Tab-separated table of C-alpha atoms in Angstrom:
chain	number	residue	atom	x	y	z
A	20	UNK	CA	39.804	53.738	52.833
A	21	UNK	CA	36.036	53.029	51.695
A	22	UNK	CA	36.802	55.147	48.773
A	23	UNK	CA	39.884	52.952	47.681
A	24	UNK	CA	37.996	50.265	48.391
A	25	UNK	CA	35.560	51.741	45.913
A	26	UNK	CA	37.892	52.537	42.911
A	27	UNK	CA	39.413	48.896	42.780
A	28	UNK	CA	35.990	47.571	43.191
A	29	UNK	CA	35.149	49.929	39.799
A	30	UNK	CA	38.147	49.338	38.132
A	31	UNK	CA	37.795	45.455	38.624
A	32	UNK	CA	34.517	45.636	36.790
A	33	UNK	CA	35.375	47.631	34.054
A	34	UNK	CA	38.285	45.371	33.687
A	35	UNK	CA	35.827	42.801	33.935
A	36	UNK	CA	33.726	44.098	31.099
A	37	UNK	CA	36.856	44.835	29.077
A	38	UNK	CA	37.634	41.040	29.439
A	39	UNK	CA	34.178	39.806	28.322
A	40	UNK	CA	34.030	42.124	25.054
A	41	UNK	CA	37.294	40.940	23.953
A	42	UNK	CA	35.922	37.299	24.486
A	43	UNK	CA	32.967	37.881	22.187
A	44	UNK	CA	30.189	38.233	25.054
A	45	UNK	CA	28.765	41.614	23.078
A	46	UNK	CA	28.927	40.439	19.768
A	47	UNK	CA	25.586	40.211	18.107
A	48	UNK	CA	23.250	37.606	18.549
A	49	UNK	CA	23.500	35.762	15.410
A	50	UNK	CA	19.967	35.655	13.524
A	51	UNK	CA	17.994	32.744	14.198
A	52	UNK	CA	18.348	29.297	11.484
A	53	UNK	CA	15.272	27.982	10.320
A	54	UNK	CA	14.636	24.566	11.517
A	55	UNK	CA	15.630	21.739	8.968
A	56	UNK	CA	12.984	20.640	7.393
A	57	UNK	CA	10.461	18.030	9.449
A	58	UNK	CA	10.483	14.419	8.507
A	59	UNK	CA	7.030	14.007	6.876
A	60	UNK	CA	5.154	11.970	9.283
A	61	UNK	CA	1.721	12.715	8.498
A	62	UNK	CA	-0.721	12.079	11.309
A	63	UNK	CA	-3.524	9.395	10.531
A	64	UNK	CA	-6.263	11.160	9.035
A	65	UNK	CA	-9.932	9.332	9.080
A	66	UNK	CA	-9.861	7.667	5.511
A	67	UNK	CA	-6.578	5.918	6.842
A	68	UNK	CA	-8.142	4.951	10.196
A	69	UNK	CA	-10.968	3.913	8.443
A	70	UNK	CA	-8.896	1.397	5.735
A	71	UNK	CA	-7.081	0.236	8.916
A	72	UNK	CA	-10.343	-0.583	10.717
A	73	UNK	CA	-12.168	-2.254	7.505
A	74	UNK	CA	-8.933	-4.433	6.853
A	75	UNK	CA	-7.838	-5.374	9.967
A	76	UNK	CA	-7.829	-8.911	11.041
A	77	UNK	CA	-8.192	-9.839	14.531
A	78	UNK	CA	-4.744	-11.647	15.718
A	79	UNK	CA	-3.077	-11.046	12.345
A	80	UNK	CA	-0.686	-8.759	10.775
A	81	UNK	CA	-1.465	-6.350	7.735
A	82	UNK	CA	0.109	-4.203	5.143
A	83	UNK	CA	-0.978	-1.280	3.234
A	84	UNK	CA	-0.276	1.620	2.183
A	85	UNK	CA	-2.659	4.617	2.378
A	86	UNK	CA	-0.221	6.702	0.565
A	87	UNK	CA	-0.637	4.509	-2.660
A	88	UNK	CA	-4.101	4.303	-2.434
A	89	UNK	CA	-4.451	8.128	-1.817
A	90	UNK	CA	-2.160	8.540	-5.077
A	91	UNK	CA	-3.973	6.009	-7.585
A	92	UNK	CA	-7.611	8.084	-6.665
A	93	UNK	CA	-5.298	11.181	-7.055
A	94	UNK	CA	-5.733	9.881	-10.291
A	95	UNK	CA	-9.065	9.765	-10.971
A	96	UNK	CA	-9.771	13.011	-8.929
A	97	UNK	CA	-9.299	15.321	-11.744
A	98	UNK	CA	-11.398	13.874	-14.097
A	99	UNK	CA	-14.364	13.325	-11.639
A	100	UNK	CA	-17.275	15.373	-11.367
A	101	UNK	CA	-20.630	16.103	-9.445
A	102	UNK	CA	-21.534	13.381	-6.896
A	103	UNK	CA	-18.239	11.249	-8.168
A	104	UNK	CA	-16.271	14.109	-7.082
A	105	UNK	CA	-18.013	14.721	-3.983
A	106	UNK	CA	-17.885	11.281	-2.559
A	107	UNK	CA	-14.096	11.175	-3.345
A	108	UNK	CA	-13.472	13.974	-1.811
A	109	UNK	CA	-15.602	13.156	1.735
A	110	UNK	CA	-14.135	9.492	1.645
A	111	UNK	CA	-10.422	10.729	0.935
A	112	UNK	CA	-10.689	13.899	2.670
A	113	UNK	CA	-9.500	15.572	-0.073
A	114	UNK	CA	-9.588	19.653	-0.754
A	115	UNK	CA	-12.548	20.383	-2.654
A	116	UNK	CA	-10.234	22.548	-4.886
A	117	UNK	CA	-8.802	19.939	-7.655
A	118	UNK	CA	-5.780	22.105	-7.983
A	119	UNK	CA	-4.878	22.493	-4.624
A	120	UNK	CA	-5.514	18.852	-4.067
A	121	UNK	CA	-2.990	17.811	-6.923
A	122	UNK	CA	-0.747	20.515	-5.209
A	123	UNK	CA	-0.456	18.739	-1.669
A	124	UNK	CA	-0.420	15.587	-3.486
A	125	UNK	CA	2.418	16.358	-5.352
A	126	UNK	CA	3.896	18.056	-2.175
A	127	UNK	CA	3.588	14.939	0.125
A	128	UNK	CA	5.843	12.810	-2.756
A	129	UNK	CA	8.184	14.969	-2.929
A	130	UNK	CA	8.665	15.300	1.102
A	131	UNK	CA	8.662	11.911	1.406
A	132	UNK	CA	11.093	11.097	-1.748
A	133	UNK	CA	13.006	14.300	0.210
A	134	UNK	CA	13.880	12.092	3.676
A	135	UNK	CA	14.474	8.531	2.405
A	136	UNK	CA	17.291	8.210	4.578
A	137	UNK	CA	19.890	7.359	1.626
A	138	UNK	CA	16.824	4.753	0.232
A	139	UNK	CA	15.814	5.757	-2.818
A	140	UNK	CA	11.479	6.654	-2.916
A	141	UNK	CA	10.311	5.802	-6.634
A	142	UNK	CA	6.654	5.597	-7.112
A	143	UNK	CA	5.319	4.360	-10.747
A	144	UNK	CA	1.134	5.474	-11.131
A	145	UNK	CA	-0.849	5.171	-14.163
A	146	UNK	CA	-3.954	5.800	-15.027
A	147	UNK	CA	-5.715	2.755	-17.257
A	148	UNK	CA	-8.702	3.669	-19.263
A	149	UNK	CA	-10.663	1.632	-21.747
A	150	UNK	CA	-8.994	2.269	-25.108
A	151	UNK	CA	-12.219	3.544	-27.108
A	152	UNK	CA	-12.468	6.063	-24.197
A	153	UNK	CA	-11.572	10.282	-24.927
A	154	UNK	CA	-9.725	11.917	-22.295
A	155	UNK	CA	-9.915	15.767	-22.573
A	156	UNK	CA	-6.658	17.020	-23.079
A	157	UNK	CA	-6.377	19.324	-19.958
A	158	UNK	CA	-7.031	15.736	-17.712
A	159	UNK	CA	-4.315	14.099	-19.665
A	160	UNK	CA	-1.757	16.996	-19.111
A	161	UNK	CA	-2.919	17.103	-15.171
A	162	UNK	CA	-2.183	13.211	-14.904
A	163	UNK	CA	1.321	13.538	-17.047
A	164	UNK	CA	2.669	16.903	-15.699
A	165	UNK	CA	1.190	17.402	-12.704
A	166	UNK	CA	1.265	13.977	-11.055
A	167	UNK	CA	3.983	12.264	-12.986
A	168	UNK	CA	1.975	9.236	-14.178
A	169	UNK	CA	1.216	8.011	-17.476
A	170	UNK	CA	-1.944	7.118	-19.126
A	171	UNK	CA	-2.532	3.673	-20.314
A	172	UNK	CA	-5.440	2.398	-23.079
A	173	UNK	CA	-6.300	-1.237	-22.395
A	174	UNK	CA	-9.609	-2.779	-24.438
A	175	UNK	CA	-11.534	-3.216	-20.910
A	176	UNK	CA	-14.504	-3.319	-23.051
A	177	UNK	CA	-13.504	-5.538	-26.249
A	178	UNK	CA	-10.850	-8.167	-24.391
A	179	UNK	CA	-11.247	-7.804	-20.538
A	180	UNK	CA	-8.330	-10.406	-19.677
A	181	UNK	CA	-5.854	-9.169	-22.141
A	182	UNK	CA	-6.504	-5.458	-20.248
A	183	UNK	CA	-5.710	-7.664	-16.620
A	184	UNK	CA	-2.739	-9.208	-18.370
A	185	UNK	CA	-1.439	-5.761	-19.359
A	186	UNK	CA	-1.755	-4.371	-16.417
A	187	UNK	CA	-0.584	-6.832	-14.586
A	188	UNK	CA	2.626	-7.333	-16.608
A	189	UNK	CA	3.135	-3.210	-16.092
């Protein structure tokens, strides 16, 4: 009797098994998806805390954006050197490497153009420089190819509100 008892108990579980392979239960594990990619939400880093601090206003409401300001000294980073390039660098926390700091710069727009929701994320940068001024070539390609923005001569020198009206009419 135990040994009946036995066999149907086998037989139940190899029907049982049976049942659960033909439902897909020992199929293979299908390999793992990537995670889609995060929604750029940069924590505050100190230069931001810093231009929230200095323009705050007790009781009041502000505006700005870090981002722009980050990507108008983007600008100038390239072309800075020595102690200019050293206090940019410490005050925007940017990479010491020029490259690689045009690289996340460039990374961080295109992120954030990336998850606009269905909004469309323009930016418009330029650089302005006084018109007698000569750029070296590599700093003009860097500002045009690697950072998207144009280069504007104004005469900051020879007409210093026709250079304001420019710019501000840009």
């Amino acid at each position: 009797m135990h040994r009946r008892a036995l066999l149907w108990t086998a037989a139940g579980a190899a029907l049982a098994g049976c049942a659960n392979a033909a439902n897909g239960a020992n199929d293979p594990v299908p390999a793992p998806q990537p995670d889609p990619a995060p929604i750029v939400t940069p924590l505050p880093d100190a230069f931001d805390l810093a231009l929230y601090r200095t323009l705050a206003a007790p009781g009041g409401n502000q505006f700005v954006s870090p981002y722009s300001i980050l990507s108008a000294f983007t600008l100038l980073y390239p072309g800075a050197r020595g102690q200019t390039a050293a206090e940019m660098a410490s005050t925007f926390g940017f990479d010491a490497n020029v490259a690689a700091q045009i690289v996340q710069t460039s990374a961080l727009r295109n992120a954030l153009a990336a998850q606009t929701g269905g909004s469309e994320f323009t930016t418009a940068n330029a650089a302005w420089v006084e018109r007698t001024m000569a750029l070296s070539a590599a700093y003009a390609r860097t500002i045009r190819e690697e950072l998207s923005a144009t280069i504007e001569a104004v005469p900051f020198i020879a007409n210093q509100s026709a250079a304001l009206r420019t710019i501000n009419a840009w």
